[in-house]
Coordinates of C-alpha atoms in Angstrom, one line a residue:
Chain U
M204 CA -11.3 23.3 1.4
R205 CA -8.9 23.9 -1.5
V206 CA -7.7 20.7 -3.1
V207 CA -4.5 21.3 -5.1
V208 CA -3.0 18.8 -7.4
P209 CA 0.7 19.4 -8.4
F210 CA 1.5 18.3 -11.9
A211 CA 4.8 18.2 -13.8
A212 CA 3.5 19.4 -17.1
E213 CA 6.7 19.0 -19.2
Q214 CA 8.6 15.8 -18.5
P215 CA 6.3 13.6 -16.4
K216 CA 7.1 10.1 -15.2
T217 CA 10.7 10.0 -16.2
R218 CA 11.2 6.7 -14.3
L219 CA 9.0 5.0 -16.9
D220 CA 11.4 5.8 -19.7
G221 CA 12.5 2.6 -21.5
F222 CA 9.0 1.3 -21.1
L223 CA 7.0 4.2 -22.5
T224 CA 8.2 6.9 -24.9
A225 CA 8.3 10.5 -23.9
A226 CA 5.0 11.2 -25.8
E227 CA 3.4 8.1 -24.2
R228 CA 4.5 9.2 -20.7
R229 CA 2.8 12.5 -21.2
E230 CA -0.4 10.8 -22.4
F231 CA -0.3 8.4 -19.5
A232 CA 0.4 11.1 -16.9
D233 CA -2.6 13.0 -18.4
A234 CA -4.7 9.9 -18.0
M235 CA -3.7 9.5 -14.3
L236 CA -4.4 13.2 -13.7
A237 CA -7.8 12.8 -15.2
D238 CA -8.5 9.9 -12.8
V239 CA -7.3 12.0 -9.8
L240 CA -9.3 15.0 -10.8
A241 CA -12.4 12.9 -11.2
A242 CA -12.0 11.2 -7.8
I243 CA -11.6 14.6 -6.1
R244 CA -14.7 15.9 -7.8
E245 CA -16.7 12.8 -6.9
S246 CA -15.6 13.4 -3.3
G247 CA -17.4 16.7 -3.4
H248 CA -14.4 19.1 -3.9
E249 CA -13.3 21.3 -6.8
P250 CA -9.7 20.6 -7.7
E251 CA -7.1 23.1 -8.7
L252 CA -3.9 22.3 -10.6
L253 CA -0.5 23.5 -9.6
A254 CA 1.4 23.0 -12.9
T255 CA 5.0 23.7 -13.8
A256 CA 3.9 25.2 -17.1
P257 CA 0.6 26.4 -18.6
I258 CA -1.7 23.5 -19.6
D259 CA -5.2 23.4 -20.9
R260 CA -7.3 21.1 -18.7
N261 CA -10.4 23.1 -18.0
V262 CA -9.4 23.3 -14.3
P263 CA -8.3 26.4 -12.4
T264 CA -4.6 26.3 -12.7
I265 CA -1.7 28.0 -10.9
V266 CA 1.5 28.0 -12.8
D267 CA 4.7 27.8 -10.8
E268 CA 7.8 26.6 -12.4
R269 CA 9.7 26.1 -9.1
P270 CA 10.5 22.6 -7.8
L271 CA 7.6 20.8 -6.1
T272 CA 8.5 21.6 -2.5
A273 CA 8.8 25.4 -3.1
A274 CA 5.6 25.5 -5.2
V275 CA 3.5 23.6 -2.6
N276 CA 4.9 25.7 0.3
A277 CA 3.7 28.8 -1.5
I278 CA 0.2 27.4 -1.6
L279 CA 0.4 26.5 2.1
E280 CA 1.0 30.1 3.1
T281 CA -2.5 30.6 4.3
D282 CA -4.7 30.3 7.3
S283 CA -7.2 28.2 5.4
P284 CA -7.1 24.4 5.2
V285 CA -5.5 23.1 2.0
A286 CA -5.2 19.5 0.6
I287 CA -2.4 18.5 -1.6
V288 CA -3.0 15.4 -3.7
M289 CA -0.4 14.0 -6.1
A290 CA -1.3 13.5 -9.7
D291 CA 0.0 10.0 -10.0
L292 CA -2.6 8.3 -7.9
P293 CA -4.9 6.7 -10.4
L294 CA -6.2 4.2 -7.9
A295 CA -7.5 7.0 -5.6
T296 CA -11.2 6.7 -4.9
P297 CA -13.7 9.3 -3.7
A298 CA -14.0 7.1 -0.5
A299 CA -10.3 7.1 0.2
L300 CA -10.0 10.8 -0.5
A301 CA -13.0 11.4 1.8
R302 CA -11.2 9.7 4.6
L303 CA -8.3 12.1 4.0
F304 CA -10.4 15.2 3.7
E305 CA -12.6 14.4 6.7
A306 CA -9.9 13.5 9.2
S307 CA -9.8 16.0 11.9
E308 CA -6.2 16.5 12.8
D309 CA -4.2 19.7 12.0
V310 CA -2.0 17.8 9.5
V311 CA -3.3 14.6 7.9
L312 CA -0.8 12.5 5.9
A313 CA -1.5 9.7 3.4
P314 CA 1.7 7.8 3.2
G315 CA 3.1 6.6 -0.1
R316 CA 5.2 3.5 -0.4
G317 CA 8.8 4.0 0.2
G318 CA 8.4 6.7 2.8
G319 CA 6.6 9.2 0.6
T320 CA 3.7 11.4 1.2
N321 CA 1.1 11.0 -1.5
A322 CA -1.6 13.3 -0.2
L323 CA -2.0 15.5 2.8
V324 CA -4.3 18.0 4.4
A325 CA -2.8 21.0 6.2
R326 CA -4.9 23.0 8.6
H327 CA -2.0 24.6 10.5
P328 CA -0.6 27.9 9.0
D329 CA 3.0 27.0 9.9
F330 CA 3.2 23.6 8.4
R331 CA 5.5 23.2 5.4
V332 CA 6.3 20.3 3.1
D333 CA 9.6 18.8 2.0
Y334 CA 9.2 16.1 -0.5
H335 CA 12.8 15.1 -0.6
G336 CA 13.9 11.9 1.2
T337 CA 11.6 10.1 3.5
S338 CA 9.0 12.8 3.4
F339 CA 6.4 11.0 5.5
L340 CA 8.8 11.0 8.5
D341 CA 9.9 14.6 7.8
H342 CA 6.3 15.8 7.5
R343 CA 5.2 14.0 10.7
E344 CA 8.2 15.6 12.5
G345 CA 7.6 18.9 10.9
A346 CA 4.0 19.0 12.0
R347 CA 4.9 18.2 15.6
R348 CA 7.6 20.9 15.6
V349 CA 5.0 23.6 14.8
G350 CA 2.6 22.1 17.4
A351 CA 0.2 20.6 14.9
S352 CA -1.7 17.4 15.7
V353 CA -1.0 14.7 13.2
G354 CA -3.2 12.0 11.7
T355 CA -2.6 9.4 9.0
V356 CA -4.9 7.8 6.5
D357 CA -4.4 4.1 6.1
S358 CA -5.2 3.6 2.4
F359 CA -3.5 1.3 -0.1
R360 CA -5.1 3.2 -2.9
L361 CA -3.6 6.5 -1.8
A362 CA -0.3 4.8 -1.0
T363 CA 0.1 3.5 -4.6
D364 CA 1.8 6.2 -6.6
I365 CA 2.7 5.1 -10.1
D366 CA 6.4 5.8 -10.8
E367 CA 8.1 2.7 -12.1
Q368 CA 7.3 -0.2 -14.4
M369 CA 6.4 -2.6 -11.6
D370 CA 3.9 0.0 -10.3
L371 CA 1.9 -0.5 -13.5
A372 CA 0.9 -3.9 -12.3
E373 CA -1.0 -2.4 -9.4
L374 CA -3.0 -0.3 -11.8
L375 CA -3.8 -3.3 -14.0
V376 CA -4.9 -5.3 -10.9
H377 CA -6.9 -2.6 -9.1
G378 CA -7.6 0.2 -11.6
E379 CA -10.8 0.9 -13.5
G380 CA -10.4 4.4 -14.8
T381 CA -8.8 6.4 -17.6
A382 CA -5.2 5.4 -16.8
R383 CA -6.1 1.7 -16.7
A384 CA -7.8 2.0 -20.1
W385 CA -4.7 3.8 -21.5
L386 CA -2.5 0.9 -20.4
D387 CA -4.9 -1.6 -22.0
R388 CA -4.9 0.4 -25.2
A389 CA -1.1 0.5 -25.1
G390 CA -0.9 -3.3 -24.9
V391 CA 0.5 -3.3 -21.3
R392 CA -0.5 -6.6 -19.7
L393 CA 0.1 -8.4 -16.4
V394 CA 2.8 -11.0 -16.2
R395 CA 2.3 -13.5 -13.5
D396 CA 5.6 -14.7 -12.1
E397 CA 6.5 -16.7 -9.0
G398 CA 6.7 -13.7 -6.8
R399 CA 4.8 -10.5 -7.3
V400 CA 3.3 -9.8 -10.7
G401 CA 4.9 -7.6 -13.3
V402 CA 3.9 -6.2 -16.6
E403 CA 5.0 -6.7 -20.2
R404 CA 4.0 -5.0 -23.4
T405 CA 2.4 -7.3 -26.0
E406 CA 1.9 -4.8 -28.8
N407 CA 2.6 -1.2 -29.5
G408 CA -0.8 0.2 -29.0
Chain S
M200 CA -15.3 -15.5 14.1
R201 CA -12.3 -17.7 13.8
V202 CA -9.2 -15.8 12.9
V203 CA -6.5 -18.1 11.5
V204 CA -2.9 -17.0 10.8
P205 CA -0.9 -19.3 8.5
F206 CA 2.8 -19.5 9.5
A207 CA 5.6 -21.2 7.7
A208 CA 7.4 -22.6 10.8
E209 CA 10.5 -24.0 9.2
Q210 CA 12.0 -21.9 6.5
P211 CA 10.3 -18.5 6.7
K212 CA 11.1 -15.5 4.6
T213 CA 13.4 -17.1 2.2
R214 CA 13.4 -14.0 0.0
L215 CA 15.3 -12.2 2.7
D216 CA 18.3 -14.6 2.4
G217 CA 21.5 -12.7 1.6
F218 CA 20.3 -10.0 4.0
L219 CA 19.4 -12.0 7.0
T220 CA 20.8 -15.5 8.0
A221 CA 18.4 -18.4 8.3
A222 CA 18.4 -18.1 12.1
E223 CA 17.8 -14.4 11.8
R224 CA 14.9 -14.9 9.4
R225 CA 13.3 -17.3 11.9
E226 CA 13.6 -14.7 14.7
F227 CA 12.3 -11.9 12.4
A228 CA 9.4 -14.0 11.2
D229 CA 8.6 -14.8 14.9
A230 CA 8.7 -11.1 15.7
M231 CA 6.3 -10.3 12.8
L232 CA 4.0 -13.1 13.9
A233 CA 4.0 -11.6 17.4
D234 CA 2.9 -8.3 16.1
V235 CA 0.1 -9.8 14.0
L236 CA -1.2 -11.9 16.9
A237 CA -1.1 -8.9 19.2
A238 CA -3.1 -6.8 16.7
I239 CA -5.7 -9.5 16.2
R240 CA -6.1 -9.8 20.0
E241 CA -6.4 -6.0 20.4
S242 CA -9.1 -6.0 17.7
G243 CA -11.1 -8.3 20.0
H244 CA -10.5 -11.7 18.4
E245 CA -8.6 -14.8 19.6
P246 CA -6.1 -15.9 16.9
E247 CA -5.3 -19.4 15.9
L248 CA -2.1 -20.5 14.2
L249 CA -2.1 -22.7 11.1
A250 CA 1.5 -23.9 11.2
T251 CA 3.5 -26.2 8.9
A252 CA 5.1 -27.8 11.9
P253 CA 4.5 -27.9 15.7
I254 CA 5.6 -24.6 17.3
D255 CA 5.3 -23.4 20.8
R256 CA 3.6 -20.0 20.8
N257 CA 1.0 -20.3 23.5
V258 CA -1.7 -20.0 20.8
P259 CA -4.1 -22.7 19.7
T260 CA -2.3 -24.3 16.8
I261 CA -3.4 -26.5 13.9
V262 CA -0.5 -28.3 12.3
D263 CA -0.9 -28.9 8.6
E264 CA 2.2 -29.5 6.5
R265 CA 0.5 -29.2 3.2
P266 CA 1.2 -26.1 1.0
L267 CA -0.6 -22.9 2.0
T268 CA -3.5 -23.1 -0.4
A269 CA -4.5 -26.6 0.6
A270 CA -4.1 -26.0 4.3
V271 CA -6.2 -22.8 4.2
N272 CA -8.9 -24.5 2.1
A273 CA -9.2 -27.2 4.7
I274 CA -10.0 -24.5 7.3
L275 CA -12.5 -22.9 4.9
E276 CA -14.6 -26.1 4.8
T277 CA -17.2 -24.8 7.2
D278 CA -20.4 -22.9 7.3
S279 CA -19.0 -20.4 9.9
P280 CA -17.2 -17.2 9.0
V281 CA -13.4 -17.5 9.0
A282 CA -10.7 -14.8 8.7
I283 CA -7.3 -15.7 7.3
V284 CA -4.6 -13.2 8.1
M285 CA -1.0 -13.6 6.9
A286 CA 1.8 -13.7 9.5
D287 CA 4.1 -11.2 7.7
L288 CA 2.0 -8.1 8.2
P289 CA 3.8 -6.4 11.1
L290 CA 2.2 -3.0 10.2
A291 CA -1.3 -4.4 10.8
T292 CA -3.2 -2.4 13.3
P293 CA -6.3 -3.3 15.3
A294 CA -8.2 -0.6 13.4
A295 CA -7.2 -1.9 10.0
L296 CA -8.1 -5.5 11.1
A297 CA -11.4 -4.2 12.5
R298 CA -12.3 -2.7 9.1
L299 CA -11.6 -6.2 7.6
F300 CA -13.5 -8.1 10.2
E301 CA -16.5 -5.8 10.3
A302 CA -17.1 -5.5 6.5
S303 CA -20.3 -7.1 5.7
E304 CA -19.8 -8.9 2.3
D305 CA -19.6 -12.7 1.9
V306 CA -16.0 -12.4 1.0
V307 CA -13.8 -9.5 2.0
L308 CA -10.4 -9.1 0.6
A309 CA -7.4 -7.1 1.8
P310 CA -5.2 -6.8 -1.2
G311 CA -1.4 -7.1 -0.9
R312 CA 1.0 -5.3 -3.2
G313 CA 1.7 -7.1 -6.4
G314 CA -1.7 -8.7 -6.7
G315 CA -1.6 -10.7 -3.5
T316 CA -4.3 -11.2 -0.9
N317 CA -2.9 -10.5 2.6
A318 CA -6.0 -11.1 4.6
L319 CA -9.6 -12.1 3.9
V320 CA -12.8 -13.0 5.6
A321 CA -14.9 -15.8 4.1
R322 CA -18.6 -16.1 5.1
H323 CA -19.6 -18.2 2.1
P324 CA -19.2 -22.0 2.5
D325 CA -18.1 -22.6 -1.1
F326 CA -15.4 -19.9 -1.3
R327 CA -11.8 -21.3 -1.7
V328 CA -8.4 -19.7 -1.9
D329 CA -5.6 -20.0 -4.4
Y330 CA -2.6 -18.1 -3.3
H331 CA -0.6 -18.7 -6.5
G332 CA -0.3 -16.0 -9.1
T333 CA -2.4 -12.8 -8.9
S334 CA -4.5 -14.1 -6.0
F335 CA -6.5 -10.9 -5.5
L336 CA -8.0 -11.2 -9.0
D337 CA -8.5 -15.0 -8.6
H338 CA -10.2 -14.6 -5.3
R339 CA -12.5 -11.9 -6.5
E340 CA -13.4 -14.0 -9.5
G341 CA -13.7 -17.2 -7.4
A342 CA -16.0 -15.4 -5.0
R343 CA -18.3 -14.2 -7.8
R344 CA -18.3 -17.7 -9.3
V345 CA -19.8 -19.2 -6.1
G346 CA -22.3 -16.3 -5.9
A347 CA -20.6 -14.5 -3.0
S348 CA -20.7 -10.8 -2.6
V349 CA -17.2 -9.3 -2.6
G350 CA -15.8 -6.4 -0.6
T351 CA -12.3 -5.0 -0.3
V352 CA -10.5 -3.3 2.5
D353 CA -8.4 -0.3 1.4
S354 CA -5.5 -0.5 3.9
F355 CA -1.9 0.3 3.2
R356 CA -1.0 -1.4 6.5
L357 CA -2.7 -4.7 5.5
A358 CA -1.3 -4.4 1.9
T359 CA 2.3 -4.2 3.2
D360 CA 3.6 -7.8 3.5
I361 CA 7.2 -8.0 4.3
D362 CA 9.0 -10.3 1.8
E363 CA 12.0 -8.6 0.4
Q364 CA 14.8 -6.4 1.6
M365 CA 13.1 -3.2 0.2
D366 CA 10.0 -4.1 2.2
L367 CA 11.9 -3.6 5.4
A368 CA 12.0 0.1 4.7
E369 CA 8.2 0.2 5.2
L370 CA 8.6 -1.4 8.5
L371 CA 11.3 1.1 9.6
V372 CA 9.1 4.0 8.5
H373 CA 5.8 2.9 9.8
G374 CA 6.4 0.1 12.4
E375 CA 6.3 0.4 16.1
G376 CA 6.1 -3.2 17.3
T377 CA 8.2 -6.2 18.0
A378 CA 9.4 -6.7 14.4
R379 CA 10.5 -3.1 14.1
A380 CA 12.4 -3.4 17.4
W381 CA 14.1 -6.6 16.1
L382 CA 15.3 -4.7 13.0
D383 CA 16.6 -1.9 15.2
R384 CA 18.5 -4.4 17.3
A385 CA 19.9 -6.1 14.2
G386 CA 21.3 -2.8 13.0
V387 CA 19.0 -2.4 10.0
R388 CA 18.6 1.3 9.1
L389 CA 16.9 3.4 6.5
V390 CA 18.9 4.6 3.6
R391 CA 17.5 7.7 1.9
D392 CA 18.2 7.7 -1.8
E393 CA 16.9 9.8 -4.6
G394 CA 13.9 7.6 -5.2
R395 CA 12.2 5.5 -2.6
V396 CA 14.1 4.6 0.5
G397 CA 15.9 1.4 1.1
V398 CA 17.7 -0.3 4.0
E399 CA 21.3 -1.1 4.9
R400 CA 22.8 -3.0 7.8
T401 CA 25.2 -0.9 9.9
E402 CA 26.2 -3.5 12.4
N403 CA 25.7 -7.1 13.1
G404 CA 23.2 -6.7 15.9

């Protein structure tokens, strides 16, 4: 099965501005991507990148500068199964990905927090994505509309996309890979408050 | 295996004040508890309540007015396996709970977002909880300290405790039980923004 990882090569992780510089956001996005690619390989699949601009990652890369939804839908125009795995899932494990890849339904969705879809497998030629809005609900409805069976993968690790400063705490609590090491080097540390934990920056890495 | 559900009977879900009245928060907490109890029963276990005050739920109930950590640790003073499942997990499914209950390690942790521990199984007589701070890390370290093997359950549904207004969106996207129905009746609806979804209240149920 093709496993395709969309990657915003040019201005990644804009919602982390204010906490990380533009150059740091690129480094951090690269580190998260490295973790995702490694987890996919360990799950027994060979990842491909779907990048908005040419990048040099030693991975087969499709360059498509269109917005995410259009670029992914071009990939889905096939009769073969395709997996789409977001690049900002540094907590993804081979085991969690295997649950996704091995589920048997025509369309398998790994929900992200806040109604998103962080990873999916499409085995139905008519299924298309729309990443705007509450994409999990839209994808479930869209799959049913084309007559595809729908499954979900109940994974905290796949649900945890890293977009905002508070998300970094999840990576510091649960991460063990390249992106976690990048945060450590950048001096990003957990702050334990009354409620959920947050992060602070104790030095300028 | 005993499956114990701690429940703050008197002032539940204080972080939802401003969005729900005190009476509504009690109703909503009751609805979430009903979902959790039902999921535990469907997983093949008979739940017990650990309540801060006497309540009438037709469930075996231990009343212990001490703070959560002390009350749970009193339950853990046993040589028998015990599961502790939080009452604010209305997305918990029998399948997710079965993965928790059937894991084989001495201590099995289901992480909550923000470093919490939303459910656990303790099979080691010396393991104790501490729900303050980043309890997931503390529990993992505490288990290792007493020589217990540690497992985790990778479940988005068990990771999703409902504490704050934004958490309600998860319940509206993924919930199908009593608590979801309560939100519908109260006029709580998804709002789809640019980023992750939120909720608004369109009527006063």
